[in-house]
Short mmCIF file of C-alpha atoms in Angstrom, two decimals:
data_model
loop_
_atom_site.label_atom_id
_atom_site.label_comp_id
_atom_site.label_asym_id
_atom_site.label_seq_id
_atom_site.Cartn_x
_atom_site.Cartn_y
_atom_site.Cartn_z
CA UNK A 135 126.96 91.15 98.52
CA UNK A 136 123.61 93.00 99.41
CA UNK A 137 120.38 91.96 98.11
CA UNK A 138 119.86 93.86 94.95
CA UNK A 139 117.26 93.89 92.13
CA UNK A 140 118.00 91.44 89.37
CA UNK A 141 119.06 92.74 85.89
CA UNK A 142 115.90 91.45 84.24
CA UNK A 143 113.87 93.07 86.65
CA UNK A 144 115.53 96.36 86.30
CA UNK A 145 115.00 96.00 82.51
CA UNK A 146 111.32 95.44 82.84
CA UNK A 147 111.08 98.37 85.26
CA UNK A 148 112.85 100.58 82.79
CA UNK A 149 110.27 99.56 80.05
CA UNK A 150 107.30 100.20 82.04
CA UNK A 151 108.07 103.08 84.34
CA UNK A 152 105.80 105.60 82.39
CA UNK A 153 102.93 103.12 82.25
CA UNK A 154 102.11 102.52 85.91
CA UNK A 155 98.34 102.46 86.02
CA UNK A 156 97.83 102.59 82.20
CA UNK A 157 99.20 99.22 81.01
CA UNK A 158 101.12 99.56 77.84
CA UNK A 159 100.50 100.48 74.18
CA UNK A 160 97.10 99.70 73.02
CA UNK A 161 96.41 97.29 70.05
CA UNK A 162 96.14 100.65 67.79
CA UNK A 163 99.54 101.95 68.86
CA UNK A 164 102.61 101.28 66.63
CA UNK A 165 104.98 100.17 69.57
CA UNK A 166 104.70 97.61 72.32
CA UNK A 167 107.00 96.29 74.98
CA UNK A 168 108.09 93.60 72.33
CA UNK A 169 109.90 96.23 70.59
CA UNK A 170 112.29 97.05 73.33
CA UNK A 171 115.75 97.35 72.04
CA UNK A 172 117.14 95.84 75.39
CA UNK A 173 114.82 92.74 75.34
CA UNK A 174 117.32 91.08 72.65
CA UNK A 175 120.00 91.14 75.44
CA UNK A 176 117.79 90.48 78.45
CA UNK A 177 115.39 88.35 77.45
CA UNK A 178 117.39 85.26 78.06
CA UNK A 179 117.40 85.85 81.73
CA UNK A 180 113.93 86.15 82.30
CA UNK A 181 112.72 83.56 79.73
CA UNK A 182 111.44 86.01 77.32
CA UNK A 183 112.83 83.90 74.27
CA UNK A 184 110.39 81.05 75.40
CA UNK A 185 106.70 81.01 74.50
CA UNK A 186 104.26 81.14 77.63
CA UNK A 187 103.51 77.34 77.26
CA UNK A 188 107.33 76.76 77.12
CA UNK A 189 107.92 79.01 80.14
CA UNK A 190 105.15 77.35 82.31
CA UNK A 191 106.23 73.79 81.60
CA UNK A 192 109.85 74.70 82.37
CA UNK A 193 108.84 76.29 85.55
CA UNK A 194 106.61 73.21 86.54
CA UNK A 195 109.32 70.77 85.89
CA UNK A 196 111.93 72.67 87.99
CA UNK A 197 109.44 73.35 90.80
CA UNK A 198 108.84 69.52 91.05
CA UNK A 199 112.51 68.85 91.21
CA UNK A 200 112.89 71.51 93.76
CA UNK A 201 109.99 70.19 96.05
CA UNK A 202 111.71 66.47 95.80
CA UNK A 203 115.06 67.99 96.92
CA UNK A 204 113.39 69.93 99.63
CA UNK A 205 111.89 66.63 101.05
CA UNK A 206 115.09 65.02 100.81
CA UNK A 207 116.90 67.93 102.56
CA UNK A 208 114.12 68.14 105.37
CA UNK A 209 114.20 64.35 105.98
CA UNK A 210 117.91 64.65 106.46
CA UNK A 211 117.39 67.33 108.97
CA UNK A 212 114.63 65.07 110.95
CA UNK A 213 111.65 66.65 109.69
CA UNK A 214 108.65 65.31 107.40
CA UNK A 215 108.02 67.14 104.24
CA UNK A 216 105.37 66.33 101.57
CA UNK A 217 106.26 67.97 98.27
CA UNK A 218 103.99 70.91 97.42
CA UNK A 219 102.57 70.43 93.91
CA UNK A 220 100.73 73.66 94.12
CA UNK A 221 103.85 75.61 95.41
CA UNK A 222 104.48 77.32 92.16
CA UNK A 223 103.71 80.19 89.73
CA UNK A 224 101.31 80.54 86.87
CA UNK A 225 102.69 82.29 83.79
CA UNK A 226 100.09 84.72 82.43
CA UNK A 227 99.98 86.42 79.20
CA UNK A 228 98.50 89.50 80.94
CA UNK A 229 95.18 89.23 78.93
CA UNK A 230 93.05 89.83 82.13
CA UNK A 231 95.01 93.04 82.86
CA UNK A 232 94.09 95.36 80.16
CA UNK A 233 93.95 99.01 81.61
CA UNK A 234 94.62 100.64 78.24
CA UNK A 235 91.13 99.39 76.98
CA UNK A 236 88.06 101.26 77.46
CA UNK A 237 85.78 98.46 78.43
CA UNK A 238 88.25 97.08 81.00
CA UNK A 239 88.72 100.60 82.59
CA UNK A 240 84.89 101.12 82.76
CA UNK A 241 84.79 98.03 84.81
CA UNK A 242 88.17 97.86 86.94
CA UNK A 243 89.50 101.48 86.81
CA UNK A 244 93.06 100.63 87.72
CA UNK A 245 92.21 97.35 89.01
CA UNK A 246 93.05 98.36 92.64
CA UNK A 247 89.53 98.39 94.44
CA UNK A 248 87.68 96.80 91.61
CA UNK A 249 90.20 94.11 91.12
CA UNK A 250 89.70 91.56 88.21
CA UNK A 251 91.95 89.35 90.12
CA UNK A 252 89.54 89.10 93.18
CA UNK A 253 86.75 88.62 90.91
CA UNK A 254 88.65 85.49 89.56
CA UNK A 255 89.01 84.09 92.87
CA UNK A 256 85.38 84.29 93.83
CA UNK A 257 84.49 82.54 90.47
CA UNK A 258 87.26 79.86 90.63
CA UNK A 259 87.91 79.28 94.37
CA UNK A 260 90.68 76.76 94.78
CA UNK A 261 91.57 76.57 98.37
CA UNK A 262 91.50 72.66 98.08
CA UNK A 263 94.07 72.77 95.26
CA UNK A 264 96.33 75.27 97.05
CA UNK A 265 96.18 74.06 100.49
CA UNK A 266 99.51 73.07 102.07
CA UNK A 267 100.07 69.28 102.38
CA UNK A 268 102.49 69.88 105.38
CA UNK A 269 99.95 72.11 107.28
CA UNK A 270 98.51 69.01 109.61
CA UNK A 271 102.31 67.98 110.15
CA UNK A 272 103.40 71.39 111.13
CA UNK A 273 100.54 72.17 113.54
CA UNK A 274 101.14 68.75 115.21
CA UNK A 275 104.63 70.16 116.28
CA UNK A 276 105.32 72.24 119.47
CA UNK A 277 105.83 75.90 119.00
CA UNK A 278 109.50 75.62 119.19
CA UNK A 279 109.54 72.62 116.65
CA UNK A 280 107.58 74.65 114.33
CA UNK A 281 110.04 77.39 114.53
CA UNK A 282 112.91 75.01 113.70
CA UNK A 283 110.85 73.61 110.96
CA UNK A 284 110.47 76.95 109.23
CA UNK A 285 113.89 77.95 109.92
CA UNK A 286 115.30 74.69 108.30
CA UNK A 287 112.97 75.12 105.39
CA UNK A 288 113.52 78.83 104.56
CA UNK A 289 116.66 79.60 106.56
CA UNK A 290 116.65 82.04 109.81
CA UNK A 291 115.33 85.71 109.42
CA UNK A 292 118.15 88.15 109.07
CA UNK A 293 119.10 89.74 112.29
CA UNK A 294 118.31 93.26 112.87
CA UNK A 295 121.96 94.42 112.79
CA UNK A 296 122.23 92.61 109.40
CA UNK A 297 119.68 94.94 107.70
CA UNK A 298 120.77 98.28 106.07
CA UNK A 299 118.83 101.25 106.58
CA UNK A 300 117.57 100.82 102.87
CA UNK A 301 115.78 97.53 104.06
CA UNK A 302 118.33 95.40 102.05
CA UNK A 303 120.39 92.58 103.63
CA UNK A 304 122.82 90.04 102.70
CA UNK A 305 121.11 87.27 100.61
CA UNK A 306 122.49 84.00 99.31
CA UNK A 307 121.00 80.74 98.80
CA UNK A 308 123.39 79.13 101.31
CA UNK A 309 121.42 80.96 104.17
CA UNK A 310 117.90 80.22 102.73
CA UNK A 311 117.63 76.85 104.10
CA UNK A 312 116.40 73.78 102.21
CA UNK A 313 114.51 75.71 99.72
CA UNK A 314 117.52 77.85 98.82
CA UNK A 315 119.84 74.84 98.52
CA UNK A 316 117.21 72.93 96.47
CA UNK A 317 116.49 76.02 94.23
CA UNK A 318 120.44 76.26 93.67
CA UNK A 319 120.74 72.72 92.85
CA UNK A 320 118.16 72.85 90.15
CA UNK A 321 118.52 76.24 88.85
CA UNK A 322 122.38 76.98 89.44
CA UNK A 323 123.70 80.47 90.30
CA UNK A 324 121.54 83.47 89.40
CA UNK A 325 123.50 85.12 86.38
CA UNK A 326 121.69 88.38 87.08
CA UNK A 327 123.15 88.68 90.45
CA UNK A 328 126.50 87.71 89.52
CA UNK A 329 129.32 90.07 90.82
CA UNK A 330 130.69 89.90 87.13
CA UNK A 331 127.57 92.16 86.11
CA UNK A 332 127.30 94.37 89.27
CA UNK A 333 128.33 97.37 87.34
CA UNK A 334 125.81 96.52 84.45
CA UNK A 335 122.98 96.41 87.23
CA UNK A 336 124.23 99.77 88.54
CA UNK A 337 123.92 101.18 85.01
CA UNK A 338 120.47 99.78 84.65
CA UNK A 339 119.44 101.30 87.79
CA UNK A 340 120.77 104.57 86.51
CA UNK A 341 119.01 103.96 83.16
CA UNK A 342 115.68 103.65 85.04
CA UNK A 343 116.26 106.93 86.80
CA UNK A 344 117.38 108.75 83.68
CA UNK A 345 114.04 107.70 81.93
CA UNK A 346 111.96 108.90 84.86
CA UNK A 347 113.74 112.11 84.80
CA UNK A 348 113.93 112.53 81.02
CA UNK A 349 112.90 116.09 79.77
CA UNK A 350 110.93 114.64 76.96
CA UNK A 351 108.86 112.49 79.60
CA UNK A 352 108.42 115.70 81.59
CA UNK A 353 106.99 117.55 78.53
CA UNK A 354 104.61 114.52 77.89
CA UNK A 355 103.39 114.38 81.59
CA UNK A 356 102.88 118.08 81.54
CA UNK A 357 100.68 117.66 78.34
CA UNK A 358 98.88 114.91 80.05
CA UNK A 359 98.35 116.94 83.43
CA UNK A 360 96.99 119.98 81.60
CA UNK A 361 94.34 117.62 79.89
CA UNK A 362 93.52 116.21 83.32
CA UNK A 363 93.18 119.84 84.71
CA UNK A 364 90.81 120.82 81.87
CA UNK A 365 88.64 117.63 82.89
CA UNK A 366 88.20 118.63 86.42
CA UNK A 367 91.12 116.88 87.87
CA UNK A 368 94.16 119.17 88.68
CA UNK A 369 97.09 118.72 90.90
CA UNK A 370 98.77 115.75 88.95
CA UNK A 371 102.14 116.40 87.64
CA UNK A 372 102.79 112.93 86.27
CA UNK A 373 100.47 110.24 84.73
CA UNK A 374 101.49 107.61 87.33
CA UNK A 375 100.46 109.90 90.18
CA UNK A 376 96.46 109.38 89.18
CA UNK A 377 96.75 105.61 89.96
CA UNK A 378 98.93 105.98 93.04
CA UNK A 379 96.45 108.34 94.40
CA UNK A 380 94.00 105.60 94.64
CA UNK A 381 96.44 103.08 95.98
CA UNK A 382 97.50 105.52 98.90
CA UNK A 383 93.77 105.94 99.73
CA UNK A 384 93.06 102.34 99.71
CA UNK A 385 96.08 101.81 101.97
CA UNK A 386 94.95 104.53 104.38
CA UNK A 387 91.64 102.77 104.69
CA UNK A 388 93.31 99.27 105.59
CA UNK A 389 95.53 101.02 107.85
CA UNK A 390 92.58 102.51 109.70
CA UNK A 391 91.16 98.90 110.07
CA UNK A 392 94.16 96.85 110.74
CA UNK A 393 96.87 99.61 112.09
CA UNK A 394 100.33 99.30 111.44
CA UNK A 395 100.86 95.70 112.13
CA UNK A 396 102.54 96.35 115.52
CA UNK A 397 99.38 95.00 117.44
CA UNK A 398 97.20 92.22 116.56
CA UNK A 399 93.57 93.07 115.50
CA UNK A 400 90.72 90.79 116.41
CA UNK A 401 88.68 90.34 112.90
CA UNK A 402 86.17 88.20 114.84
CA UNK A 403 85.20 91.04 116.92
CA UNK A 404 81.65 92.18 116.60
CA UNK A 405 82.54 95.72 115.82
CA UNK A 406 85.08 94.79 113.25
CA UNK A 407 84.40 95.75 109.98
CA UNK A 408 85.89 94.39 106.90
CA UNK A 409 87.82 97.43 105.18
CA UNK A 410 87.28 96.04 101.74
CA UNK A 411 83.39 96.13 102.20
CA UNK A 412 83.26 99.46 104.15
CA UNK A 413 81.36 102.55 102.64
CA UNK A 414 84.78 104.35 102.42
CA UNK A 415 86.25 101.40 100.18
CA UNK A 416 82.97 101.64 98.09
CA UNK A 417 83.42 105.35 97.65
CA UNK A 418 86.88 104.84 96.68
CA UNK A 419 85.93 102.43 94.02
CA UNK A 420 83.60 104.67 92.50
CA UNK A 421 86.51 107.45 92.69
CA UNK A 422 88.87 105.17 90.96
CA UNK A 423 86.33 104.44 87.97
CA UNK A 424 85.81 107.90 87.36
CA UNK A 425 89.48 109.14 87.66
CA UNK A 426 90.76 106.15 85.63
CA UNK A 427 88.13 107.08 82.69
CA UNK A 428 89.43 110.55 82.69
CA UNK A 429 92.99 109.47 82.91
CA UNK A 430 92.27 107.05 79.89
CA UNK A 431 90.75 109.86 77.90
CA UNK A 432 93.80 112.09 78.53
CA UNK A 433 96.34 109.21 77.64
CA UNK A 434 94.54 108.61 74.34
CA UNK A 435 94.54 112.34 73.59
CA UNK A 436 98.18 112.83 74.14
CA UNK A 437 99.00 109.28 72.62
CA UNK A 438 100.93 108.83 76.06
CA UNK A 439 101.54 105.27 75.51
CA UNK A 440 103.24 105.33 72.09
CA UNK A 441 105.23 108.50 72.99
CA UNK A 442 106.56 107.10 76.33
CA UNK A 443 107.73 103.89 74.82
CA UNK A 444 109.51 106.17 71.98
CA UNK A 445 111.37 108.00 74.82
CA UNK A 446 112.17 104.95 76.44
CA UNK A 447 113.31 102.95 73.39
CA UNK A 448 115.70 105.92 72.43
CA UNK A 449 117.09 105.76 75.73
CA UNK A 450 117.60 101.97 75.49
CA UNK A 451 119.54 102.58 72.04
CA UNK A 452 121.85 105.03 73.44
CA UNK A 453 122.46 102.79 76.58
CA UNK A 454 123.14 99.79 74.23
CA UNK A 455 125.78 101.85 72.13
CA UNK A 456 127.52 102.94 75.25
CA UNK A 457 127.46 99.28 77.06
CA UNK A 458 127.15 96.73 74.18
CA UNK A 459 130.37 94.62 75.18
CA UNK A 460 128.78 94.16 78.87
CA UNK A 461 125.25 93.51 77.52
CA UNK A 462 126.58 90.98 75.04
CA UNK A 463 128.61 89.03 77.63
CA UNK A 464 125.59 89.19 80.00
CA UNK A 465 123.17 87.54 77.15
CA UNK A 466 126.09 84.79 76.42
CA UNK A 467 126.22 83.98 80.17
CA UNK A 468 122.56 83.97 80.55
CA UNK A 469 122.22 81.55 77.54
CA UNK A 470 124.97 79.01 78.97
CA UNK A 471 123.28 79.07 82.39
CA UNK A 472 120.13 77.31 81.09
#
């Protein structure tokens, strides 16, 4: 079985595809992501039926169990391993990511060049908290021993002939080293990757495509694009393209500095310039703020967030009617797997 996108992730992408760069429905809008008809079936797989605090506690408990099992597994293979207490994920309510609010957009634009997360890192450095407790041990090993350590921990990288043209490859916990084994012991089989629901995954992918290509969304994008052109920003045909244009330019700046990754770059060289602090990046940051504000004006004028959610939810209702039996079976399986 090839590595595929989990059902929960597909559902999330289907719900937010039209809001890339604009966040979601604002507090003044009638609809929000929580109104998604599909969420009642799929939330059990991603923990959406738990509060943020409950999700965080559950994740921390599971991660601690995983790390203890990883240490046991690594010891059985002849390696030392100290459980990494910081090797987890922090659940956020997204409060710091508010690109639908004017005050936020005025400060961060789309949050790419002017990132609120970079600002948080500067204000709350946590190198000590996030340091790897195994770093000293690994550095004491020879190069070949280090390779063996990481292959034992994470499993070997897929061979070139195992990777498909689309970048996917056969993925299973059995091939993911001690981490894969430990996660499977604690969390069990991933219901979203089960063969039982492969047909439903395919249909969810088709739903995402149908959403992106719906005539109703095309009309809404055309209305938005007309507004953008009137405000001096012609050339865009879809709302997502505005934010994407900033990301593409940012990537070009980084590629100019670091190349394509095929050759090492001496960042300590006297003539090396940090691309994030370059005049080009500064200019792009100013461009980002200007474009994002115009984009916000046009989203508000066209009620883009609310209307796009209405379009999405109508498609979801139709999808549910056509696939109710499979969705009910998935929901039941996800709840039983907890």
